[in-house]
Amino acid sequence: MIYQAPIKDIQFALNELAELPAVCGLPGYGECSVELVDAILEEGAKFAEGVLAPINKQGDQGAKWRDGEVSAAPGFKDAWRQYVESGWVGLRAPEAYGGQGMPALVATAAEEMWCSANLAFSLAPLLTLGAIEAIHHHASEELKSVYLPPMSSGTWTGTMNLTEPQAGSDLAQVRSKALPQADGSYRISGQKIFITWGEHDMADNIVHLVLARLPDAPAGVKGISLFIVPKFLVNADGSLGARNDVRCVSLEHKLGIHGSPTAVMSFGDQDGAIGYLVGEANKGLNYMFTMMNHARLGVGIEGLAVSERAYQKAVEYARERVQSRAVGSPDPSGVAIIQHPDVRRMLLTMRAQVEAQRALALYTAAALDRAARHPVASEKARNQALANFLIPIVKGWNTEQANEITSLALQVHGGMGYIEETGVAQYYRDARITAIYEGTTGIQALDLIGRKTAGEGGVTARALLEEAAGCVAKLRAAGLASLADNLDEAVKQARRSVDFILDTFAGQPQRAAAGSVPFLKLMGIVLGGWQMARAALIAKEKQSDGESDQDFMRAKLATARFYGEHLLPQAGGLAAAIVDGADSVLEMDEAWF
């Protein structure tokens, strides 16, 4: 099966739920319009369906490493050339440096299509965009003028180099060194692991953003600085010069995303890799968080996108596969398995979560745009708080559920799903990393209960739940009683859980942390349900206008009802684990394990 971009669903979520027209009206987005975005999506769909999706399976053969050089997976280099020539790299990049300056909301919608069509390929532009964000916000004008134009065009790509063999996610243990030089540059030495697209042959240069310590740096995370370390040094006229002292010593052998080379990078094996300080010394981790915030939203999109691809594959197979008579039918003839109730349950479980995740992710992207461009300071601050709160949920919930959704797609295929030739197993393998990199689900959950909930006294959490509760009466008035009842109860369970986090985090942080991942999942389910409720209300209204696609709106309503009856009730069980389950997590002696 070749991927089909869900344009109508994306447009519905963009225009109706994320309020694209209002985002286009923000200062600095003068070129943005609904009509332009429709054209971008149509062209993006063609590229995703016609160029990226056909090489996804062959990309599973992987990139090849030899003597420090990496050759991209079959078809990827040509696809990257077309991607660059079409201008897709610069969709969200600053206009001042050759990008198109589109809102994050628009770029996020396009990213879903790249990730669905070819997850491994999509990581190269994702990391490049993150590097562009960090350099644009924090580097000197001189560094911006050198690095941003070729990165915005895609002739150079970018990476983020955080993790070291001994450090993992604990960046306080970073040991890479940076020695100041007389000319203002630095000599970087150390090793970094898990570097996505750290080496390849698709672009002319690779711009590594590297965390390292100065000789006089304080211990811990407060002593980390951020450096630009290019693969090739850049001459004064912008041309490429000598090869820098940085090399890929190996590629990791992974469960999935084989088309994306994950490199072990060594800096300074000879005289030290030449690097350039970004911003001020010892503030590197704060600067990297600019990149990580967008990257974490991007990984949440990856989870949604691979789930959408797996759902499409499962629906196609369920329509074609004939097995067994219909349940309760006297006719012994076999029927397509999509007629069997349990297969329908699996497909709807996939579809409902994908729709909720898309809506919540695009709502979050719109908050990022308002935080960056809204003319009213209080609205900028409120939307930044919204984005900060929602990003760990989008990252954690979308990716955790991607493991379930891709597993369900395999289950729909039965034994054939376990055979690689079917193709669905690749989605299952590719999805697994999304809940791990850019911060595991546990890390996202601790961030959510700590900085994002307890740290601000629950203000944003309660405000979002208040908005969700506001949909209940509207649902009842629209005749959607089942969804109203389920959303009402789920919001109550979420409020109960927020109260527990606020009551325990300061004095008994381990008890709060014991339920942190259930709390993240609960908030994903409930806020996803809120978005489904909004979608149902809009679909109900559009049913009466006589102009909208009636089948599309009926499907929206049916999917929202399923979400309410099958997914929102999970909130009660998660709340019980959060509020009542901490002691059983903590009482076990380590030796008993």
Coordinates of C-alpha atoms in Angstrom, one line a residue, residues 170-174 212-213 217-225 282 285:
D170 CA 21.6 12.8 32.8
L171 CA 23.3 15.8 31.2
A172 CA 25.0 16.8 34.4
Q173 CA 27.5 14.1 33.6
V174 CA 28.6 15.5 30.2
A212 CA 30.7 20.7 26.2
R213 CA 32.4 22.1 29.2
A217 CA 33.0 25.6 34.1
P218 CA 31.0 24.8 37.3
A219 CA 29.9 21.3 37.9
G220 CA 26.5 19.9 36.9
V221 CA 24.2 21.3 34.3
K222 CA 25.1 24.9 35.1
G223 CA 28.5 24.3 33.6
I224 CA 27.5 23.2 30.1
S225 CA 28.0 25.4 27.0
N282 CA 27.6 27.9 30.7
L285 CA 21.5 23.6 28.3

